[in-house]
Amino acid sequence: MKITTIYFSATYTTRRVVEAVAANLSNEVTAYDITNDALTEEIAIPADELVVVGVPVYAGRVPAMVAERLRRFKGDNTPAVVVAVYGNRHYDDAVLELHDMMTECGFRTVSAGAFVAQHSIFPKVGKARPDAEDMADIKTFAERSAELVATGFGEIDLPGNRPYKVPGGIPIWPTASCRCNGCGACARLCPTGAIDPASPKGVDKTKCIKCGRCIVVCPAKARRFYGIKYSLAAARFNSAFAARRENEMWFAK
Ligand SMILES: Cc1cc2nc3c(=O)[nH]c(=O)nc-3n(C[C@H](O)[C@H](O)[C@H](O)COP(=O)(O)O)c2cc1C
Ligand code: SF4
Ligand code: SF4
């Protein structure tokens, strides 16, 4: 079976989950990374193939910039495995929203999963996930999805509400310390162009989506969220969401 993966993944955990799902399904995988998307053409995926689409959960929703990027992909009733990766707090409406977006693009959801990964703003939450147990869940998820594609499937029931949750946000933005050597990696890889390569220590608050990519790609470990607002929010998050959450999976009837 030919697989197409489509993912937005700022700090690479969604990519890991999507790649693991795909690797358990087939050797023939074409990947579209829409994090720094430069695609403009329409990509049609025929009915006899399978799509694995993955996004991180941002404030209980699909990241806003994903919708526009997903619209380039057109299914022909093509089956889709829908994956939301979240930082051990909750996925809220993101699984349902991603399913709705894919349905609008002509895909039919065969299965959906909400998988836990390390929180990209508060890394002590969900630390080091996905781990071996998560990978075992992903394998089971992929195998059941493949069976359903082979035998045929109907509708899927998913958790979440319409209208979707109104996203909130914490007023924090990452900046760089004096360790910054001006290499420009953060500016090159920022999905929204929020870092000026000529002055990479700062950030354009109107463009930054707090995705955390500039922090993980900085070779000098110079960038992070600084300040009292971040420290207070981190303390609250670390204690409120310390308990391990398990992955959840849903399958079409
Ligand atoms: C702006 C933002 C909002 C987030 N909101 C949530 C959330 O509502 N629930 C949750 O559990 N995790 C949340 N997270 C954590 C991410 O969903 C999680 O770390 C995910 O693994 C990031 O995926 P990535 O590594 O592919 O970027 C949020 C992260 C960011 C950057
Ligand atoms: S500046 Fe903001 S949007 Fe750009 S990579 Fe850093 S956190 Fe993400
Ligand atoms: S990646 Fe780090 S060291 Fe390089 S310019 Fe950005 S903040 Fe500076």
PDB file of C-alpha atoms and ligand atoms in Angstrom:
ATOM      1  CA  MET A   1       0.000   0.000   0.000  1.00  0.00           C
ATOM      2  CA  LYS A   2       1.303   3.457  -0.927  1.00  0.00           C
ATOM      3  CA  ILE A   3       1.353   5.868   2.003  1.00  0.00           C
ATOM      4  CA  THR A   4       1.511   9.660   1.958  1.00  0.00           C
ATOM      5  CA  THR A   5       2.397  11.367   5.211  1.00  0.00           C
ATOM      6  CA  ILE A   6       1.512  15.009   5.817  1.00  0.00           C
ATOM      7  CA  TYR A   7       2.657  16.666   9.015  1.00  0.00           C
ATOM      8  CA  PHE A   8       3.281  19.955  10.755  1.00  0.00           C
ATOM      9  CA  SER A   9       5.918  19.428  13.428  1.00  0.00           C
ATOM     10  CA  ALA A  10       7.799  22.321  14.994  1.00  0.00           C
ATOM     11  CA  THR A  11       9.759  20.349  17.598  1.00  0.00           C
ATOM     12  CA  TYR A  12       9.739  17.052  15.699  1.00  0.00           C
ATOM     13  CA  THR A  13       7.606  14.879  18.005  1.00  0.00           C
ATOM     14  CA  THR A  14       4.613  14.846  15.632  1.00  0.00           C
ATOM     15  CA  ARG A  15       6.972  13.847  12.852  1.00  0.00           C
ATOM     16  CA  ARG A  16       8.260  10.944  14.976  1.00  0.00           C
ATOM     17  CA  VAL A  17       4.741   9.705  15.671  1.00  0.00           C
ATOM     18  CA  VAL A  18       3.598  10.038  12.041  1.00  0.00           C
ATOM     19  CA  GLU A  19       6.745   8.322  10.764  1.00  0.00           C
ATOM     20  CA  ALA A  20       6.252   5.480  13.247  1.00  0.00           C
ATOM     21  CA  VAL A  21       2.626   4.996  12.148  1.00  0.00           C
ATOM     22  CA  ALA A  22       3.685   4.990   8.488  1.00  0.00           C
ATOM     23  CA  ALA A  23       6.626   2.629   9.085  1.00  0.00           C
ATOM     24  CA  ASN A  24       4.215   0.106  10.617  1.00  0.00           C
ATOM     25  CA  LEU A  25       2.008   0.322   7.516  1.00  0.00           C
ATOM     26  CA  SER A  26       4.292   0.233   4.475  1.00  0.00           C
ATOM     27  CA  ASN A  27       7.793   0.711   3.044  1.00  0.00           C
ATOM     28  CA  GLU A  28       6.489   2.938   0.294  1.00  0.00           C
ATOM     29  CA  VAL A  29       6.115   6.348   1.938  1.00  0.00           C
ATOM     30  CA  THR A  30       6.042   9.847   0.415  1.00  0.00           C
ATOM     31  CA  ALA A  31       6.366  12.586   3.037  1.00  0.00           C
ATOM     32  CA  TYR A  32       5.104  16.180   3.001  1.00  0.00           C
ATOM     33  CA  ASP A  33       6.451  18.322   5.822  1.00  0.00           C
ATOM     34  CA  ILE A  34       4.151  21.371   5.925  1.00  0.00           C
ATOM     35  CA  THR A  35       5.953  23.065   8.838  1.00  0.00           C
ATOM     36  CA  ASN A  36       8.006  25.337   6.567  1.00  0.00           C
ATOM     37  CA  ASP A  37       5.717  24.825   3.636  1.00  0.00           C
ATOM     38  CA  ALA A  38       6.674  26.291   0.286  1.00  0.00           C
ATOM     39  CA  LEU A  39       4.232  24.167  -1.724  1.00  0.00           C
ATOM     40  CA  THR A  40       1.764  25.954  -3.936  1.00  0.00           C
ATOM     41  CA  GLU A  41       0.511  23.256  -6.298  1.00  0.00           C
ATOM     42  CA  GLU A  42      -2.433  20.964  -5.597  1.00  0.00           C
ATOM     43  CA  ILE A  43      -1.543  17.414  -4.597  1.00  0.00           C
ATOM     44  CA  ALA A  44      -4.122  14.772  -5.497  1.00  0.00           C
ATOM     45  CA  ILE A  45      -4.011  11.489  -3.606  1.00  0.00           C
ATOM     46  CA  PRO A  46      -5.998   8.664  -5.242  1.00  0.00           C
ATOM     47  CA  ALA A  47      -8.545   6.427  -3.520  1.00  0.00           C
ATOM     48  CA  ASP A  48      -6.321   3.324  -3.487  1.00  0.00           C
ATOM     49  CA  GLU A  49      -3.639   5.007  -1.363  1.00  0.00           C
ATOM     50  CA  LEU A  50      -3.600   5.898   2.348  1.00  0.00           C
ATOM     51  CA  VAL A  51      -2.758   9.189   4.023  1.00  0.00           C
ATOM     52  CA  VAL A  52      -1.349   9.596   7.529  1.00  0.00           C
ATOM     53  CA  VAL A  53      -1.827  13.206   8.646  1.00  0.00           C
ATOM     54  CA  GLY A  54      -0.413  14.563  11.911  1.00  0.00           C
ATOM     55  CA  VAL A  55      -0.454  17.862  13.770  1.00  0.00           C
ATOM     56  CA  PRO A  56       0.480  18.986  17.269  1.00  0.00           C
ATOM     57  CA  VAL A  57      -2.314  20.256  19.514  1.00  0.00           C
ATOM     58  CA  TYR A  58      -2.038  24.000  20.197  1.00  0.00           C
ATOM     59  CA  ALA A  59      -4.458  25.325  22.847  1.00  0.00           C
ATOM     60  CA  GLY A  60      -6.777  22.383  22.256  1.00  0.00           C
ATOM     61  CA  ARG A  61      -6.939  23.040  18.503  1.00  0.00           C
ATOM     62  CA  VAL A  62      -5.164  22.333  15.232  1.00  0.00           C
ATOM     63  CA  PRO A  63      -2.500  25.067  14.783  1.00  0.00           C
ATOM     64  CA  ALA A  64      -4.157  27.897  12.815  1.00  0.00           C
ATOM     65  CA  MET A  65      -1.644  27.927   9.969  1.00  0.00           C
ATOM     66  CA  VAL A  66      -2.224  24.229   9.223  1.00  0.00           C
ATOM     67  CA  ALA A  67      -5.694  24.712   7.698  1.00  0.00           C
ATOM     68  CA  GLU A  68      -4.477  26.734   4.747  1.00  0.00           C
ATOM     69  CA  ARG A  69      -1.582  24.325   4.107  1.00  0.00           C
ATOM     70  CA  LEU A  70      -3.810  21.235   4.236  1.00  0.00           C
ATOM     71  CA  ARG A  71      -6.166  22.632   1.619  1.00  0.00           C
ATOM     72  CA  ARG A  72      -3.575  21.864  -1.069  1.00  0.00           C
ATOM     73  CA  PHE A  73      -4.156  18.128  -0.600  1.00  0.00           C
ATOM     74  CA  LYS A  74      -7.145  16.636  -2.418  1.00  0.00           C
ATOM     75  CA  GLY A  75      -8.507  13.191  -1.703  1.00  0.00           C
ATOM     76  CA  ASP A  76     -10.893  11.152  -3.829  1.00  0.00           C
ATOM     77  CA  ASN A  77     -12.599   9.472  -0.862  1.00  0.00           C
ATOM     78  CA  THR A  78      -9.040   8.470   0.010  1.00  0.00           C
ATOM     79  CA  PRO A  79      -8.690   6.820   3.444  1.00  0.00           C
ATOM     80  CA  ALA A  80      -6.871   8.900   6.065  1.00  0.00           C
ATOM     81  CA  VAL A  81      -5.345   8.079   9.441  1.00  0.00           C
ATOM     82  CA  VAL A  82      -5.663  11.201  11.604  1.00  0.00           C
ATOM     83  CA  VAL A  83      -3.095  11.881  14.335  1.00  0.00           C
ATOM     84  CA  ALA A  84      -3.033  14.630  16.969  1.00  0.00           C
ATOM     85  CA  VAL A  85       0.066  14.808  19.181  1.00  0.00           C
ATOM     86  CA  TYR A  86      -0.301  16.635  22.472  1.00  0.00           C
ATOM     87  CA  GLY A  87       1.755  17.523  25.506  1.00  0.00           C
ATOM     88  CA  ASN A  88       0.044  15.451  28.224  1.00  0.00           C
ATOM     89  CA  ARG A  89      -2.545  18.143  29.074  1.00  0.00           C
ATOM     90  CA  HIS A  90      -5.444  17.439  26.651  1.00  0.00           C
ATOM     91  CA  TYR A  91      -6.277  17.305  22.937  1.00  0.00           C
ATOM     92  CA  ASP A  92      -9.725  18.943  23.444  1.00  0.00           C
ATOM     93  CA  ASP A  93     -11.213  19.557  19.947  1.00  0.00           C
ATOM     94  CA  ALA A  94      -8.091  18.986  17.846  1.00  0.00           C
ATOM     95  CA  VAL A  95      -8.811  15.394  16.766  1.00  0.00           C
ATOM     96  CA  LEU A  96     -12.322  16.299  15.624  1.00  0.00           C
ATOM     97  CA  GLU A  97     -11.099  19.482  13.923  1.00  0.00           C
ATOM     98  CA  LEU A  98      -8.380  17.651  11.994  1.00  0.00           C
ATOM     99  CA  HIS A  99     -10.907  14.998  10.919  1.00  0.00           C
ATOM    100  CA  ASP A 100     -13.267  17.798   9.728  1.00  0.00           C
ATOM    101  CA  MET A 101     -10.463  19.467   7.768  1.00  0.00           C
ATOM    102  CA  MET A 102      -9.535  16.204   6.069  1.00  0.00           C
ATOM    103  CA  THR A 103     -13.188  15.454   5.258  1.00  0.00           C
ATOM    104  CA  GLU A 104     -13.454  18.865   3.568  1.00  0.00           C
ATOM    105  CA  CYS A 105     -10.389  17.991   1.482  1.00  0.00           C
ATOM    106  CA  GLY A 106     -12.006  14.757   0.217  1.00  0.00           C
ATOM    107  CA  PHE A 107     -10.567  12.192   2.653  1.00  0.00           C
ATOM    108  CA  ARG A 108     -12.381   9.535   4.735  1.00  0.00           C
ATOM    109  CA  THR A 109     -11.083   9.005   8.256  1.00  0.00           C
ATOM    110  CA  VAL A 110     -10.384   5.340   8.924  1.00  0.00           C
ATOM    111  CA  SER A 111      -8.871   5.902  12.370  1.00  0.00           C
ATOM    112  CA  ALA A 112      -7.740   8.676  14.663  1.00  0.00           C
ATOM    113  CA  GLY A 113      -5.244   8.806  17.494  1.00  0.00           C
ATOM    114  CA  ALA A 114      -4.336  11.289  20.209  1.00  0.00           C
ATOM    115  CA  PHE A 115      -0.742  10.473  21.161  1.00  0.00           C
ATOM    116  CA  VAL A 116       1.239  12.018  24.002  1.00  0.00           C
ATOM    117  CA  ALA A 117       4.625  13.694  23.515  1.00  0.00           C
ATOM    118  CA  GLN A 118       6.877  15.970  25.516  1.00  0.00           C
ATOM    119  CA  HIS A 119       5.290  19.414  25.887  1.00  0.00           C
ATOM    120  CA  SER A 120       7.129  21.830  23.609  1.00  0.00           C
ATOM    121  CA  ILE A 121       6.639  24.850  25.892  1.00  0.00           C
ATOM    122  CA  PHE A 122       6.880  23.051  29.262  1.00  0.00           C
ATOM    123  CA  PRO A 123       9.291  20.144  28.561  1.00  0.00           C
ATOM    124  CA  LYS A 124       9.028  18.601  32.049  1.00  0.00           C
ATOM    125  CA  VAL A 125       5.425  17.732  31.136  1.00  0.00           C
ATOM    126  CA  GLY A 126       5.328  14.480  29.170  1.00  0.00           C
ATOM    127  CA  LYS A 127       9.127  14.398  29.363  1.00  0.00           C
ATOM    128  CA  ALA A 128      10.857  12.023  26.900  1.00  0.00           C
ATOM    129  CA  ARG A 129       7.638  10.885  25.282  1.00  0.00           C
ATOM    130  CA  PRO A 130       6.854   9.223  22.980  1.00  0.00           C
ATOM    131  CA  ASP A 131       8.571   6.314  24.747  1.00  0.00           C
ATOM    132  CA  ALA A 132       8.642   2.549  24.185  1.00  0.00           C
ATOM    133  CA  GLU A 133       5.079   2.089  25.499  1.00  0.00           C
ATOM    134  CA  ASP A 134       3.853   4.804  23.148  1.00  0.00           C
ATOM    135  CA  MET A 135       5.607   3.118  20.229  1.00  0.00           C
ATOM    136  CA  ALA A 136       3.829  -0.151  21.078  1.00  0.00           C
ATOM    137  CA  ASP A 137       0.474   1.708  21.017  1.00  0.00           C
ATOM    138  CA  ILE A 138       1.393   3.265  17.680  1.00  0.00           C
ATOM    139  CA  LYS A 139       2.117  -0.192  16.248  1.00  0.00           C
ATOM    140  CA  THR A 140      -1.273  -1.529  17.414  1.00  0.00           C
ATOM    141  CA  PHE A 141      -2.951   1.596  16.005  1.00  0.00           C
ATOM    142  CA  ALA A 142      -1.292   1.168  12.601  1.00  0.00           C
ATOM    143  CA  GLU A 143      -2.098  -2.548  12.421  1.00  0.00           C
ATOM    144  CA  ARG A 144      -5.797  -2.055  13.210  1.00  0.00           C
ATOM    145  CA  SER A 145      -5.974   0.826  10.729  1.00  0.00           C
ATOM    146  CA  ALA A 146      -4.482  -1.366   7.984  1.00  0.00           C
ATOM    147  CA  GLU A 147      -7.018  -4.139   8.716  1.00  0.00           C
ATOM    148  CA  LEU A 148      -9.889  -1.670   8.373  1.00  0.00           C
ATOM    149  CA  VAL A 149      -8.579  -0.284   5.095  1.00  0.00           C
ATOM    150  CA  ALA A 150      -8.376  -3.849   3.783  1.00  0.00           C
ATOM    151  CA  THR A 151     -11.833  -4.962   4.969  1.00  0.00           C
ATOM    152  CA  GLY A 152     -13.741  -1.693   4.377  1.00  0.00           C
ATOM    153  CA  PHE A 153     -15.071   0.786   6.908  1.00  0.00           C
ATOM    154  CA  GLY A 154     -17.937   3.194   7.668  1.00  0.00           C
ATOM    155  CA  GLU A 155     -18.280   6.275   9.860  1.00  0.00           C
ATOM    156  CA  ILE A 156     -16.129   7.230  12.833  1.00  0.00           C
ATOM    157  CA  ASP A 157     -17.254   8.801  16.119  1.00  0.00           C
ATOM    158  CA  LEU A 158     -14.747  11.221  17.605  1.00  0.00           C
ATOM    159  CA  PRO A 159     -14.586  13.234  20.817  1.00  0.00           C
ATOM    160  CA  GLY A 160     -14.698  17.022  20.746  1.00  0.00           C
ATOM    161  CA  ASN A 161     -17.149  19.876  20.256  1.00  0.00           C
ATOM    162  CA  ARG A 162     -18.333  22.069  17.411  1.00  0.00           C
ATOM    163  CA  PRO A 163     -17.930  25.007  17.481  1.00  0.00           C
ATOM    164  CA  TYR A 164     -14.357  24.301  18.523  1.00  0.00           C
ATOM    165  CA  LYS A 165     -12.750  25.702  21.624  1.00  0.00           C
ATOM    166  CA  VAL A 166     -11.631  29.354  21.399  1.00  0.00           C
ATOM    167  CA  PRO A 167      -7.843  29.181  21.856  1.00  0.00           C
ATOM    168  CA  GLY A 168      -6.278  31.090  24.733  1.00  0.00           C
ATOM    169  CA  GLY A 169      -2.577  31.842  25.125  1.00  0.00           C
ATOM    170  CA  ILE A 170       0.122  32.774  27.611  1.00  0.00           C
ATOM    171  CA  PRO A 171       1.995  36.064  26.894  1.00  0.00           C
ATOM    172  CA  ILE A 172       5.450  34.506  26.500  1.00  0.00           C
ATOM    173  CA  TRP A 173       7.883  34.509  23.556  1.00  0.00           C
ATOM    174  CA  PRO A 174      11.325  32.897  23.227  1.00  0.00           C
ATOM    175  CA  THR A 175      14.415  35.091  22.929  1.00  0.00           C
ATOM    176  CA  ALA A 176      18.169  34.429  22.950  1.00  0.00           C
ATOM    177  CA  SER A 177      20.790  35.014  25.620  1.00  0.00           C
ATOM    178  CA  CYS A 178      24.343  36.288  25.141  1.00  0.00           C
ATOM    179  CA  ARG A 179      25.298  32.727  24.137  1.00  0.00           C
ATOM    180  CA  CYS A 180      23.807  33.433  20.676  1.00  0.00           C
ATOM    181  CA  ASN A 181      26.551  33.246  18.036  1.00  0.00           C
ATOM    182  CA  GLY A 182      24.422  34.650  15.218  1.00  0.00           C
ATOM    183  CA  CYS A 183      24.410  31.407  13.177  1.00  0.00           C
ATOM    184  CA  GLY A 184      20.880  32.129  11.910  1.00  0.00           C
ATOM    185  CA  ALA A 185      19.525  28.559  12.230  1.00  0.00           C
ATOM    186  CA  CYS A 186      16.530  29.744  14.250  1.00  0.00           C
ATOM    187  CA  ALA A 187      15.619  32.404  11.668  1.00  0.00           C
ATOM    188  CA  ARG A 188      15.954  29.923   8.782  1.00  0.00           C
ATOM    189  CA  LEU A 189      13.783  27.270  10.422  1.00  0.00           C
ATOM    190  CA  CYS A 190      11.122  29.405  12.123  1.00  0.00           C
ATOM    191  CA  PRO A 191       7.806  28.441  10.472  1.00  0.00           C
ATOM    192  CA  THR A 192       6.448  31.993  10.553  1.00  0.00           C
ATOM    193  CA  GLY A 193       9.471  34.176   9.796  1.00  0.00           C
ATOM    194  CA  ALA A 194       9.300  35.700  13.270  1.00  0.00           C
ATOM    195  CA  ILE A 195      13.091  35.985  13.676  1.00  0.00           C
ATOM    196  CA  ASP A 196      15.116  38.605  11.807  1.00  0.00           C
ATOM    197  CA  PRO A 197      18.332  36.889  10.572  1.00  0.00           C
ATOM    198  CA  ALA A 198      20.158  40.200  10.986  1.00  0.00           C
ATOM    199  CA  SER A 199      19.184  40.351  14.663  1.00  0.00           C
ATOM    200  CA  PRO A 200      18.341  36.776  15.741  1.00  0.00           C
ATOM    201  CA  LYS A 201      18.304  37.306  19.502  1.00  0.00           C
ATOM    202  CA  GLY A 202      14.859  38.883  19.332  1.00  0.00           C
ATOM    203  CA  VAL A 203      11.436  37.841  18.082  1.00  0.00           C
ATOM    204  CA  ASP A 204       8.534  39.496  16.283  1.00  0.00           C
ATOM    205  CA  LYS A 205       5.714  38.943  18.775  1.00  0.00           C
ATOM    206  CA  THR A 206       3.072  39.571  16.118  1.00  0.00           C
ATOM    207  CA  LYS A 207       4.337  36.604  14.047  1.00  0.00           C
ATOM    208  CA  CYS A 208       5.586  34.144  16.695  1.00  0.00           C
ATOM    209  CA  ILE A 209       3.267  31.186  17.380  1.00  0.00           C
ATOM    210  CA  LYS A 210       5.410  29.951  20.340  1.00  0.00           C
ATOM    211  CA  CYS A 211       6.017  26.653  18.568  1.00  0.00           C
ATOM    212  CA  GLY A 212       9.413  26.097  20.238  1.00  0.00           C
ATOM    213  CA  ARG A 213      11.316  25.231  17.066  1.00  0.00           C
ATOM    214  CA  CYS A 214      13.902  28.003  17.474  1.00  0.00           C
ATOM    215  CA  ILE A 215      14.695  26.604  20.937  1.00  0.00           C
ATOM    216  CA  VAL A 216      15.309  23.031  19.792  1.00  0.00           C
ATOM    217  CA  VAL A 217      17.323  23.953  16.688  1.00  0.00           C
ATOM    218  CA  CYS A 218      19.641  26.439  18.399  1.00  0.00           C
ATOM    219  CA  PRO A 219      23.094  24.782  18.500  1.00  0.00           C
ATOM    220  CA  ALA A 220      24.277  27.188  21.230  1.00  0.00           C
ATOM    221  CA  LYS A 221      21.253  26.457  23.487  1.00  0.00           C
ATOM    222  CA  ALA A 222      20.787  30.221  23.643  1.00  0.00           C
ATOM    223  CA  ARG A 223      17.058  30.481  23.017  1.00  0.00           C
ATOM    224  CA  ARG A 224      14.326  29.806  25.528  1.00  0.00           C
ATOM    225  CA  PHE A 225      11.305  31.323  27.185  1.00  0.00           C
ATOM    226  CA  TYR A 226      12.607  33.711  29.838  1.00  0.00           C
ATOM    227  CA  GLY A 227      10.855  35.705  32.543  1.00  0.00           C
ATOM    228  CA  ILE A 228       8.587  35.486  35.538  1.00  0.00           C
ATOM    229  CA  LYS A 229       5.409  34.859  33.537  1.00  0.00           C
ATOM    230  CA  TYR A 230       7.017  31.775  32.016  1.00  0.00           C
ATOM    231  CA  SER A 231       8.375  30.529  35.361  1.00  0.00           C
ATOM    232  CA  LEU A 232       4.967  30.872  37.019  1.00  0.00           C
ATOM    233  CA  ALA A 233       3.149  29.160  34.154  1.00  0.00           C
ATOM    234  CA  ALA A 234       5.750  26.359  34.086  1.00  0.00           C
ATOM    235  CA  ALA A 235       5.384  25.719  37.833  1.00  0.00           C
ATOM    236  CA  ARG A 236       1.594  25.514  37.446  1.00  0.00           C
ATOM    237  CA  PHE A 237       1.780  23.239  34.381  1.00  0.00           C
ATOM    238  CA  ASN A 238       4.434  20.952  35.853  1.00  0.00           C
ATOM    239  CA  SER A 239       2.304  20.200  38.871  1.00  0.00           C
ATOM    240  CA  ALA A 240      -1.147  20.155  37.195  1.00  0.00           C
ATOM    241  CA  PHE A 241      -0.122  17.809  34.349  1.00  0.00           C
ATOM    242  CA  ALA A 242       2.480  15.596  36.001  1.00  0.00           C
ATOM    243  CA  ALA A 243       0.347  12.438  35.863  1.00  0.00           C
ATOM    244  CA  ARG A 244       0.942  10.240  32.840  1.00  0.00           C
ATOM    245  CA  ARG A 245      -1.869  10.344  30.290  1.00  0.00           C
ATOM    246  CA  GLU A 246      -2.403   7.397  27.999  1.00  0.00           C
ATOM    247  CA  ASN A 247      -2.786   7.484  24.231  1.00  0.00           C
ATOM    248  CA  GLU A 248      -6.315   7.233  22.831  1.00  0.00           C
ATOM    249  CA  MET A 249      -7.404   5.682  19.542  1.00  0.00           C
ATOM    250  CA  TRP A 250     -10.673   5.584  17.621  1.00  0.00           C
ATOM    251  CA  PHE A 251     -11.610   3.438  14.645  1.00  0.00           C
ATOM    252  CA  ALA A 252     -14.316   3.701  11.992  1.00  0.00           C
ATOM    253  CA  LYS A 253     -17.148   1.157  12.250  1.00  0.00           C
TER     254      LYS A 253
HETATM  255  C1  LIG B   1       1.456  27.043  21.309  1.00  0.00           C
HETATM  256  C2  LIG B   1       1.332  25.662  21.896  1.00  0.00           C
HETATM  257  C3  LIG B   1       0.156  25.248  22.476  1.00  0.00           C
HETATM  258  C4  LIG B   1       0.035  23.963  23.012  1.00  0.00           C
HETATM  259  N1  LIG B   1      -1.163  23.563  23.508  1.00  0.00           N
HETATM  260  C5  LIG B   1      -1.289  22.305  24.008  1.00  0.00           C
HETATM  261  C6  LIG B   1      -2.548  21.841  24.494  1.00  0.00           C
HETATM  262  O1  LIG B   1      -3.583  22.488  24.396  1.00  0.00           O
HETATM  263  N2  LIG B   1      -2.603  20.618  25.066  1.00  0.00           N
HETATM  264  C7  LIG B   1      -1.477  19.829  25.186  1.00  0.00           C
HETATM  265  O2  LIG B   1      -1.576  18.770  25.789  1.00  0.00           O
HETATM  266  N3  LIG B   1      -0.294  20.208  24.667  1.00  0.00           N
HETATM  267  C8  LIG B   1      -0.177  21.431  24.077  1.00  0.00           C
HETATM  268  N4  LIG B   1       1.021  21.825  23.536  1.00  0.00           N
HETATM  269  C9  LIG B   1       2.141  20.860  23.471  1.00  0.00           C
HETATM  270  C10 LIG B   1       2.270  20.234  22.064  1.00  0.00           C
HETATM  271  O3  LIG B   1       1.023  19.797  21.582  1.00  0.00           O
HETATM  272  C11 LIG B   1       3.199  19.032  22.138  1.00  0.00           C
HETATM  273  O4  LIG B   1       4.396  19.357  22.762  1.00  0.00           O
HETATM  274  C12 LIG B   1       3.513  18.442  20.776  1.00  0.00           C
HETATM  275  O5  LIG B   1       4.230  17.253  20.995  1.00  0.00           O
HETATM  276  C13 LIG B   1       4.333  19.379  19.910  1.00  0.00           C
HETATM  277  O6  LIG B   1       4.520  18.768  18.664  1.00  0.00           O
HETATM  278  P1  LIG B   1       5.813  19.007  17.759  1.00  0.00           P
HETATM  279  O7  LIG B   1       6.989  18.418  18.504  1.00  0.00           O
HETATM  280  O8  LIG B   1       5.525  18.236  16.529  1.00  0.00           O
HETATM  281  O9  LIG B   1       5.939  20.455  17.545  1.00  0.00           O
HETATM  282  C14 LIG B   1       1.154  23.087  22.997  1.00  0.00           C
HETATM  283  C15 LIG B   1       2.363  23.523  22.443  1.00  0.00           C
HETATM  284  C16 LIG B   1       2.458  24.783  21.893  1.00  0.00           C
HETATM  285  C17 LIG B   1       3.745  25.190  21.260  1.00  0.00           C
HETATM  286  S1  SF4 B   2      10.191  32.527  16.941  1.00  0.00           S
HETATM  287 FE1  SF4 B   2       8.224  31.752  17.586  1.00  0.00          FE
HETATM  288  S2  SF4 B   2       7.308  30.912  15.712  1.00  0.00           S
HETATM  289 FE2  SF4 B   2       9.491  31.167  15.305  1.00  0.00          FE
HETATM  290  S3  SF4 B   2      10.406  29.180  15.808  1.00  0.00           S
HETATM  291 FE3  SF4 B   2      10.550  30.449  17.661  1.00  0.00          FE
HETATM  292  S4  SF4 B   2       8.707  29.920  18.811  1.00  0.00           S
HETATM  293 FE4  SF4 B   2       8.358  29.224  16.707  1.00  0.00          FE
HETATM  294  S1  SF4 B   3      20.101  29.418  16.443  1.00  0.00           S
HETATM  295 FE1  SF4 B   3      20.803  30.129  18.457  1.00  0.00          FE
HETATM  296  S2  SF4 B   3      22.914  30.745  18.130  1.00  0.00           S
HETATM  297 FE2  SF4 B   3      21.980  30.597  16.099  1.00  0.00          FE
HETATM  298  S3  SF4 B   3      21.232  32.712  15.696  1.00  0.00           S
HETATM  299 FE3  SF4 B   3      19.537  31.584  16.623  1.00  0.00          FE
HETATM  300  S4  SF4 B   3      19.681  32.034  18.821  1.00  0.00           S
HETATM  301 FE4  SF4 B   3      21.646  32.585  17.893  1.00  0.00          FE
END
